[in-house]
Amino acid sequence: MATCIWLRSCGARRLGSTFPGCRLRPRAGGLVPASGPAPGPAQLRCYAGRLAGLSAALLRTDSFVGGRWLPAAATFPVQDPASGAALGMVADCGVREARAAVRAAYEAFCRWREVSAKERSSLLRKWYNLMIQNKDDLARIITAESGKPLKEAHGEILYSAFFLEWFSEEARRVYGDIIYTPAKDRRALVLKQPIGVAAVITPWNFPSAMITRKVGAALAAGCTVVVKPAEDTPFSALALAELASQAGIPSGVYNVIPCSRKNAKEVGEAICTDPLVSKISFTGSTTTGKILLHHAANSVKRVSMELGGLAPFIVFDSANVDQAVAGAMASKFRNTGQTCVCSNQFLVQRGIHDAFVKAFAEAMKKNLRVGNGFEEGTTQGPLINEKAVEKVEKQVNDAVSKGATVVTGGKRHQLGKNFFEPTLLCNVTQDMLCTHEETFGPLAPVIKFDTEEEAIAIANAADVGLAGYFYSQDPAQIWRVAEQLEVGMVGVNEGLISSVECPFGGVKQSGLGREGSKYGIDEYLELKYVCYGGL
C-alpha cells in the first residue's frame, strides 16, 4: 500500500485549498489550440459540425492534472471514424506529463484517503447527477469520436453514470471484521484500506463506461487515479474530468493524460512502472495486457485486467428459435460488433441449424441499418478505423477461401470509409480465422455441431474465456452447460448480460479480477490484520 512519506517532506499544505468545500475553477478551453481562448460556435463548427452547440466546458483538449487544464508540447488529431474529418487537436502527453500526473495523484491520495466514506459517497453522487444532467452532450461526444449510433451512445452514458451511482453507495459499505482468537486476552481485527494511486488505461469502444467502472470503484475506496484514455476517444475522458471538477472532486484525485498512438507505449510504461503507482487497471487486448503485466511484475503492483474474448453463442435443438435470434442480434451487433463480450462464433445444433440461419439472416436484413451514428435509424455505425475494417475483411476472405458460404453481407459497405456490411457466414469450420481470432466487427460465423459435448469442447478450446451464451429449454442441460463453459460470465437464454450490479470479468487469458458489483471495490482495497492484545 502506498505511503505518504514523500508528501510530508514535500509540502502537503499545497493541497489544503483543493479538497471538499474549496472547488477549483479550471480555465476555459475547448476544441481550439491550448493557448487560445474559449471557443465560440463558429470555431466549433470549423472542427466538426456535429459537436457545434455543445457546452464549451465539456469540449476539452488539454490534459487534466492536479485539478488544472494543462497543454502539452505537441498535439495529435482525433478523427470522426464515419467521415475521417478532424474533430480537434488534443494534448499529446509524454513521459514527463505522465510522471507529473502520477505525482499529483500521489499527493492527493494522502489527503483523499482521509476523507470520510460519507463525503466520498456524496461527491461521487454529485458527479453522477452532473452526468445525467449532461447526458445528451456526453452521448454526442461519444458518437462523434467513436462512431457509435447515438441511441447506443445514450445507453452508454446511462450505464456509465450508473457506475458512479453504484459506487457512491458502495463507498459506505466497506466493512472489516473482528475475529475471536483462542487467546482470551486478544482480539483480531481486519481492516480494509485504499491501496493507493491507480493507473487506469481504457479502450475506445466504451470511452465513458470503462472509465467510470474503474474510477468509481477506486475513488469510493479512497484511491486516486491517473487515466490514460484510448487515443481514438480522449474527449469523453476529458469531459468526465470537467464534470468531476464541477462536482467538487478534489484536485489530483482524477487526472487524465491523453496521448497519441505514437506515445502510447512509453506513456503506458511510465505510469505502470512508476513506484508511486500501486495498482494497474486495464481494459484492452490480451497482447497489451501481457506487456503491462511485465511492467507490474518488477514492483509487484496489484493488477486487474479485462482482456480479449472469443465468446461462443450456442443454440441447442431445444432452443426457442425466435428467442435465440433476438439474443444473437443483441449480442453480436451491439456497437457494430465492437465489444469484448460480442458473440464471436455461433455454434448451432444440426436439428435447428437451418431454421436458425434463415431467421438470423432475415432479422439482420430487416433490423440492421448501416450509417452515420448521428443519423436517425442507424443501428450499425463505422468501425473505429481502417485497420479494423481490414481485419474483418481478412476473416471473411479467409473463411470463404476455405469453404464458408456468405448468407448475407460479406464486403465493405457502399458508404466506404470504415463501414462494413453486417455479415453472416455458414458452413464455417474450426480451421478458419474467424473461429479462433477475436473479430471486433459485424461478422457472425455459424458452425454446425451434433452433440452437447462437441459444442462445449469447441467453446472451451480457446485460451480466453470472457463471456459465453447459450440457448436451451432443457433445465438439466442448462445447469450442465452453465457450469462447464470456461468463461467468467454466462448468458442463458439472454444476449445482453452487463449490469452495474453484477461482476464483470473473465478467466484464462481474458483477464484478472472483477469490475462492477459489490466485488469491484475490493480490487482497490488492501486487507490489514491487527492483533490487539493485553485485554
XYZ file of C-alpha atoms in Angstrom:
535
model
C 0.000 0.000 0.000
C 1.276 3.454 -0.865
C 2.689 5.541 1.952
C 2.874 9.306 2.220
C 6.423 9.933 3.444
C 7.358 11.766 0.242
C 4.342 14.056 0.545
C 5.086 15.006 4.144
C 8.578 16.071 3.146
C 7.439 17.975 0.077
C 4.726 20.279 1.320
C 1.329 18.627 1.750
C -0.084 22.029 2.678
C -0.313 22.885 -1.021
C -3.333 20.592 -1.246
C -5.304 22.200 1.524
C -7.350 24.511 -0.685
C -8.346 21.855 -3.168
C -10.337 19.479 -1.007
C -14.086 19.471 -0.291
C -15.547 22.909 0.203
C -12.878 24.678 -1.915
C -13.762 23.944 -5.549
C -11.098 24.578 -8.150
C -12.170 26.594 -11.160
C -10.334 25.232 -14.229
C -9.604 27.590 -17.079
C -11.817 27.516 -20.120
C -10.594 25.583 -23.092
C -12.179 23.530 -25.798
C -11.611 22.456 -29.360
C -9.007 25.139 -30.010
C -5.245 25.251 -29.530
C -4.343 25.127 -25.845
C -3.099 28.703 -25.830
C -6.249 30.104 -27.438
C -9.442 31.479 -25.902
C -12.585 29.512 -25.159
C -14.179 28.562 -28.482
C -17.261 30.221 -29.864
C -19.856 28.470 -32.051
C -18.081 29.392 -35.288
C -14.815 27.898 -34.081
C -16.512 24.672 -33.063
C -18.200 24.323 -36.435
C -14.852 24.539 -38.192
C -13.720 21.420 -36.325
C -16.814 19.256 -36.549
C -20.375 20.374 -37.156
C -21.728 17.515 -35.080
C -20.197 18.999 -31.934
C -21.419 22.523 -32.567
C -23.730 23.748 -29.847
C -22.254 21.573 -27.123
C -21.144 23.181 -23.891
C -17.660 24.596 -24.444
C -16.781 23.481 -20.912
C -17.179 19.841 -21.952
C -15.085 20.080 -25.113
C -11.614 19.938 -23.630
C -8.320 19.389 -25.415
C -5.714 19.772 -22.662
C -4.625 17.194 -20.114
C -6.206 17.416 -16.665
C -3.593 17.093 -13.931
C -3.763 18.212 -10.330
C -7.065 19.976 -10.960
C -5.666 22.108 -13.791
C -6.056 22.030 -17.566
C -2.518 21.793 -18.896
C -1.317 21.889 -22.521
C 1.426 19.623 -23.818
C 4.320 20.488 -26.092
C 2.595 18.738 -29.000
C -0.927 17.811 -30.067
C -2.499 14.991 -32.063
C -5.669 14.867 -34.179
C -8.817 12.983 -33.209
C -10.934 11.925 -36.165
C -14.567 11.094 -36.776
C -14.447 7.433 -37.894
C -17.553 7.906 -40.040
C -16.133 10.667 -42.244
C -12.453 10.909 -41.416
C -12.914 14.589 -40.574
C -10.800 16.024 -37.767
C -12.751 16.654 -34.571
C -9.924 18.552 -32.917
C -6.345 18.576 -31.733
C -5.671 17.140 -28.280
C -2.670 17.444 -25.967
C -0.157 14.719 -26.784
C 1.249 13.882 -23.370
C 4.597 12.195 -22.949
C 6.593 10.632 -20.136
C 7.137 13.956 -18.366
C 3.420 14.703 -18.218
C 2.672 11.136 -17.160
C 5.052 11.326 -14.217
C 3.655 14.705 -13.205
C 0.153 13.228 -13.223
C 1.267 10.329 -11.013
C 2.921 12.775 -8.625
C -0.286 14.840 -8.446
C -2.346 11.723 -7.820
C 0.065 10.580 -5.100
C -0.096 13.925 -3.336
C -3.872 13.871 -3.486
C -4.085 10.282 -2.260
C -2.551 11.141 1.073
C -5.446 13.504 1.696
C -8.255 11.725 -0.182
C -7.807 8.534 1.833
C -8.635 10.550 4.959
C -11.880 11.942 3.537
C -14.818 10.180 5.149
C -16.657 7.479 3.234
C -19.799 9.572 3.512
C -18.121 12.571 1.879
C -16.625 10.443 -0.898
C -20.075 8.978 -1.445
C -21.619 12.435 -1.672
C -19.052 13.661 -4.211
C -19.500 10.599 -6.433
C -23.254 11.125 -6.298
C -22.805 14.741 -7.416
C -20.649 13.540 -10.295
C -23.390 11.061 -11.238
C -26.025 13.803 -11.138
C -23.955 16.001 -13.441
C -23.565 13.145 -15.919
C -27.331 12.722 -16.021
C -27.836 16.467 -16.466
C -25.355 16.491 -19.377
C -26.241 13.098 -20.848
C -27.232 14.398 -24.279
C -23.970 16.297 -24.818
C -21.907 13.405 -23.468
C -23.653 10.996 -25.837
C -22.942 13.238 -28.827
C -19.256 13.314 -27.898
C -19.177 9.503 -27.846
C -20.852 9.248 -31.255
C -18.540 11.859 -32.757
C -15.298 10.217 -31.646
C -16.225 6.507 -31.749
C -18.922 6.372 -34.444
C -21.327 4.571 -32.106
C -25.014 5.100 -33.052
C -26.454 7.923 -30.974
C -29.092 5.711 -29.364
C -26.373 3.351 -28.149
C -24.264 6.307 -27.007
C -27.158 7.476 -24.842
C -27.321 3.968 -23.412
C -23.615 4.018 -22.633
C -23.870 7.329 -20.791
C -26.600 5.960 -18.535
C -24.595 2.772 -17.984
C -21.513 4.877 -17.261
C -23.332 7.151 -14.821
C -24.856 4.180 -13.016
C -21.364 3.017 -12.041
C -20.808 6.308 -10.240
C -24.187 5.957 -8.561
C -23.467 2.343 -7.574
C -20.031 3.030 -6.132
C -21.264 6.165 -4.372
C -23.413 3.731 -2.406
C -20.715 1.070 -2.036
C -18.294 3.649 -0.590
C -20.193 3.450 2.705
C -20.216 -0.352 2.763
C -16.519 -1.124 3.112
C -16.639 -3.322 6.191
C -13.884 -5.043 8.160
C -14.049 -7.975 10.586
C -13.476 -8.839 14.233
C -12.072 -12.338 14.730
C -12.117 -14.097 18.095
C -8.835 -15.952 18.596
C -8.079 -18.841 21.008
C -6.253 -16.393 23.292
C -8.733 -14.747 25.671
C -6.681 -11.574 26.066
C -6.527 -10.823 22.323
C -8.809 -9.676 19.574
C -8.033 -9.816 15.861
C -9.275 -7.087 13.548
C -9.269 -6.974 9.763
C -9.201 -3.505 8.231
C -9.773 -2.598 4.601
C -7.678 0.316 3.387
C -7.224 2.018 -0.011
C -4.307 0.668 -1.981
C -3.012 3.992 -3.360
C -2.646 5.532 -6.814
C -4.250 3.544 -9.625
C -3.132 3.745 -13.254
C -6.260 3.333 -15.374
C -5.876 2.522 -19.084
C -9.108 2.353 -21.047
C -10.278 1.350 -24.569
C -12.104 3.256 -27.278
C -15.214 1.093 -27.635
C -16.794 2.284 -24.367
C -14.926 5.558 -23.813
C -17.066 6.650 -20.870
C -18.290 3.472 -19.160
C -14.880 1.816 -18.980
C -13.617 4.845 -17.082
C -16.405 5.136 -14.515
C -16.477 1.368 -13.904
C -12.852 1.597 -12.749
C -12.663 5.119 -11.372
C -15.938 4.902 -9.450
C -14.632 1.913 -7.506
C -11.199 3.468 -6.983
C -12.485 6.775 -5.658
C -15.087 5.081 -3.465
C -12.308 3.022 -1.865
C -10.203 6.120 -1.217
C -7.738 5.743 -4.096
C -6.753 8.352 -6.670
C -6.324 7.745 -10.391
C -4.364 8.629 -13.496
C -6.434 7.839 -16.580
C -4.861 7.245 -19.972
C -7.769 7.091 -22.429
C -7.551 5.491 -25.854
C -6.027 7.789 -28.463
C -9.145 7.428 -30.651
C -11.545 8.666 -27.962
C -9.983 11.135 -25.497
C -12.831 13.672 -25.480
C -15.107 11.544 -23.295
C -12.444 11.177 -20.606
C -11.780 14.914 -20.644
C -15.489 15.737 -20.439
C -15.727 13.483 -17.395
C -12.823 15.427 -15.871
C -14.731 18.670 -16.291
C -17.797 17.214 -14.588
C -15.665 15.734 -11.802
C -14.274 19.201 -11.172
C -17.758 20.702 -11.181
C -18.860 18.035 -8.704
C -16.121 19.077 -6.299
C -13.873 16.053 -6.696
C -10.609 17.390 -5.169
C -7.733 18.288 -7.449
C -5.353 15.434 -8.147
C -7.908 12.733 -7.375
C -8.920 12.294 -11.030
C -6.233 13.001 -13.636
C -6.364 12.487 -17.417
C -3.350 12.297 -19.733
C -4.340 11.819 -23.395
C -1.658 10.841 -25.845
C -1.226 9.775 -29.452
C -0.693 6.222 -30.638
C 2.963 7.153 -31.132
C 3.387 7.997 -27.449
C 1.029 5.372 -26.015
C 3.678 2.723 -25.369
C 6.079 4.953 -23.454
C 3.308 6.707 -21.516
C 1.763 3.372 -20.553
C 5.140 2.092 -19.421
C 5.848 5.271 -17.448
C 2.686 5.124 -15.370
C 2.788 1.352 -14.918
C 6.385 1.287 -13.686
C 6.247 4.421 -11.540
C 6.979 3.446 -7.910
C 4.236 5.803 -6.704
C 1.601 3.741 -8.541
C 0.217 0.843 -6.506
C -2.444 -0.509 -8.853
C -2.951 -1.012 -12.587
C -6.400 -1.421 -14.131
C -6.546 -2.106 -17.855
C -9.172 -2.986 -20.430
C -7.912 -3.932 -23.880
C -6.207 -6.660 -25.849
C -4.610 -9.726 -24.282
C -1.344 -8.881 -26.047
C -1.129 -5.442 -24.443
C -2.285 -6.848 -21.117
C 0.685 -9.218 -21.038
C 3.068 -6.318 -21.627
C 1.534 -4.385 -18.741
C 1.783 -7.447 -16.508
C 5.539 -7.463 -17.155
C 5.685 -3.802 -16.144
C 3.714 -4.537 -12.977
C 5.879 -7.510 -12.039
C 9.030 -5.501 -11.366
C 7.431 -3.678 -8.435
C 4.732 -6.290 -7.684
C 1.784 -3.982 -8.294
C -1.815 -5.068 -7.872
C -3.408 -5.655 -11.267
C -6.921 -6.081 -12.629
C -7.419 -6.662 -16.327
C -10.335 -7.241 -18.662
C -8.788 -8.601 -21.846
C -9.845 -10.197 -25.110
C -12.654 -12.681 -25.571
C -13.887 -15.215 -28.101
C -17.451 -15.539 -26.892
C -19.302 -18.675 -28.074
C -23.046 -18.434 -28.755
C -24.524 -21.945 -28.606
C -28.016 -22.803 -29.858
C -29.244 -26.254 -28.867
C -32.043 -28.135 -30.601
C -34.433 -27.416 -27.717
C -33.999 -23.642 -28.037
C -36.735 -21.237 -28.996
C -35.523 -20.041 -32.411
C -37.069 -16.573 -32.220
C -35.641 -16.017 -28.761
C -32.215 -17.241 -29.870
C -32.208 -14.957 -32.917
C -33.183 -11.943 -30.805
C -30.326 -12.756 -28.424
C -27.893 -13.221 -31.291
C -28.806 -9.839 -32.749
C -28.311 -8.104 -29.411
C -25.094 -9.895 -28.567
C -23.395 -9.736 -31.964
C -24.299 -6.345 -33.378
C -24.179 -4.012 -30.403
C -21.670 -1.267 -31.235
C -21.269 -2.844 -34.687
C -19.738 -5.945 -33.104
C -17.044 -3.944 -31.332
C -17.413 -5.150 -27.750
C -15.311 -7.624 -25.812
C -18.389 -9.713 -24.976
C -19.794 -9.831 -28.508
C -20.519 -13.345 -29.740
C -17.587 -14.350 -31.904
C -18.676 -17.783 -33.110
C -22.165 -19.263 -33.334
C -22.420 -22.988 -32.609
C -25.807 -24.282 -33.774
C -27.017 -27.860 -33.332
C -27.826 -29.746 -36.510
C -31.568 -30.148 -35.876
C -32.188 -26.405 -35.538
C -29.344 -25.106 -37.716
C -31.200 -24.315 -40.951
C -34.142 -22.653 -39.197
C -31.811 -20.512 -37.093
C -29.644 -19.388 -40.021
C -32.697 -18.468 -42.082
C -34.310 -16.498 -39.254
C -30.996 -14.829 -38.325
C -30.422 -13.666 -41.901
C -33.954 -12.297 -42.137
C -33.568 -10.419 -38.859
C -30.279 -8.907 -39.995
C -31.759 -7.680 -43.282
C -34.847 -6.301 -41.569
C -33.381 -4.652 -38.495
C -29.828 -3.548 -39.266
C -29.223 -0.194 -40.913
C -25.687 0.977 -41.650
C -24.961 4.685 -41.498
C -23.508 7.639 -39.648
C -24.170 7.305 -35.945
C -25.913 10.681 -35.860
C -28.475 9.687 -38.495
C -31.941 8.667 -37.376
C -32.478 4.924 -37.557
C -28.794 3.933 -37.769
C -28.057 0.714 -35.883
C -24.601 -0.011 -37.319
C -22.032 2.751 -37.350
C -18.499 2.652 -38.752
C -15.692 0.526 -37.410
C -13.167 2.551 -35.456
C -10.535 2.731 -38.208
C -9.231 1.233 -41.456
C -7.227 -1.411 -39.619
C -10.422 -2.747 -38.037
C -12.114 -2.968 -41.434
C -9.140 -4.821 -42.877
C -9.327 -7.377 -40.069
C -12.991 -8.196 -40.736
C -12.355 -8.318 -44.476
C -9.427 -10.678 -43.952
C -11.500 -13.032 -41.823
C -14.340 -13.127 -44.356
C -11.973 -13.780 -47.276
C -10.165 -16.483 -45.330
C -13.422 -18.241 -44.446
C -14.776 -18.110 -47.997
C -11.496 -19.429 -49.399
C -11.821 -22.427 -47.074
C -15.411 -23.254 -47.998
C -17.660 -20.949 -45.969
C -20.803 -19.564 -47.607
C -21.819 -15.906 -47.393
C -25.508 -15.812 -46.435
C -25.685 -12.019 -46.323
C -23.185 -9.164 -46.433
C -19.550 -10.126 -46.904
C -17.895 -6.949 -48.115
C -17.183 -3.291 -47.425
C -20.285 -1.159 -47.377
C -21.043 1.240 -50.201
C -20.702 4.134 -47.728
C -16.962 3.478 -47.891
C -14.551 4.746 -45.256
C -14.761 2.480 -42.218
C -18.114 0.848 -42.939
C -18.574 -2.903 -43.407
C -21.721 -4.842 -44.233
C -23.228 -6.932 -41.399
C -22.180 -10.413 -42.479
C -23.494 -13.913 -41.826
C -21.467 -16.976 -42.811
C -22.483 -20.628 -42.715
C -20.542 -23.854 -43.440
C -17.849 -22.498 -41.143
C -15.148 -24.836 -39.852
C -12.715 -24.586 -36.977
C -9.669 -24.025 -39.191
C -10.924 -20.584 -40.210
C -9.515 -17.391 -38.680
C -12.919 -16.142 -37.550
C -13.302 -19.083 -35.148
C -10.111 -18.536 -33.167
C -9.332 -14.837 -33.632
C -11.438 -12.129 -31.985
C -13.214 -10.233 -34.762
C -14.379 -6.940 -33.254
C -16.701 -6.295 -36.167
C -20.106 -7.183 -37.666
C -19.290 -10.777 -38.652
C -21.336 -13.779 -37.483
C -19.834 -17.179 -38.444
C -22.038 -20.247 -37.856
C -20.611 -23.695 -37.064
C -22.897 -26.746 -37.151
C -22.487 -29.319 -34.348
C -24.123 -32.588 -33.340
C -23.750 -33.160 -29.591
C -23.598 -31.114 -26.415
C -20.138 -32.477 -25.664
C -18.902 -31.335 -29.071
C -20.203 -27.806 -28.570
C -18.611 -27.477 -25.138
C -15.297 -28.815 -26.472
C -15.272 -26.240 -29.285
C -16.220 -23.405 -26.930
C -13.602 -24.340 -24.326
C -10.778 -24.833 -26.825
C -9.996 -21.106 -26.728
C -7.217 -19.808 -24.474
C -9.518 -16.947 -23.436
C -12.789 -17.053 -21.527
C -14.627 -13.784 -21.007
C -18.299 -14.402 -21.853
C -20.382 -17.196 -23.315
C -24.033 -17.566 -24.311
C -26.325 -20.486 -24.940
C -29.991 -21.129 -25.650
C -31.816 -24.194 -24.400
C -35.180 -25.121 -22.869
C -33.784 -28.204 -21.113
C -33.275 -27.424 -17.367
C -30.741 -30.201 -16.826
C -28.759 -29.129 -19.873
C -28.819 -25.519 -18.722
C -27.160 -26.434 -15.429
C -24.591 -28.688 -17.103
C -23.525 -26.235 -19.766
C -23.506 -23.171 -17.489
C -21.131 -24.960 -15.136
C -18.912 -26.435 -17.852
C -18.314 -23.359 -20.016
C -14.871 -21.965 -19.211
C -15.825 -18.298 -19.117
C -16.292 -15.668 -16.439
C -19.837 -14.714 -17.469
C -22.644 -16.809 -18.954
C -25.846 -15.647 -20.618
C -28.546 -18.344 -20.514
C -31.321 -17.515 -22.974
C -30.058 -13.934 -22.813
C -27.788 -11.974 -25.156
C -27.143 -8.884 -23.009
C -25.516 -9.622 -19.661
C -23.768 -6.432 -18.487
C -25.139 -4.740 -15.368
C -23.504 -2.488 -12.789
C -24.736 -4.775 -10.011
C -23.017 -7.883 -11.414
C -19.300 -8.831 -11.515
C -17.673 -8.344 -14.916
C -14.532 -10.269 -15.826
C -13.072 -13.401 -17.364
C -10.942 -16.488 -16.830
C -7.886 -17.922 -18.572
C -6.243 -15.228 -20.729
C -9.287 -12.962 -20.591
C -8.025 -11.223 -17.510
C -7.705 -10.922 -13.760
C -10.150 -9.614 -11.169
C -13.713 -8.321 -11.465
C -15.259 -4.918 -12.093
C -18.632 -3.535 -11.068
C -20.830 -5.187 -8.421
C -20.046 -5.383 -4.715
C -16.796 -7.152 -5.638
C -15.415 -4.325 -7.789
C -14.358 -2.105 -4.904
C -12.228 -4.921 -3.439
C -9.805 -4.507 -6.352
C -8.754 -1.163 -4.814
C -8.529 -2.246 -1.167
C -5.816 -3.892 0.927
C -6.550 -6.135 3.918
C -4.690 -5.324 7.112
C -4.728 -7.680 10.096
C -4.415 -6.017 13.527
C -3.776 -8.127 16.625
C -4.973 -6.272 19.736
C -3.529 -7.829 22.864
C -3.371 -7.163 26.590
C -7.141 -7.169 27.066
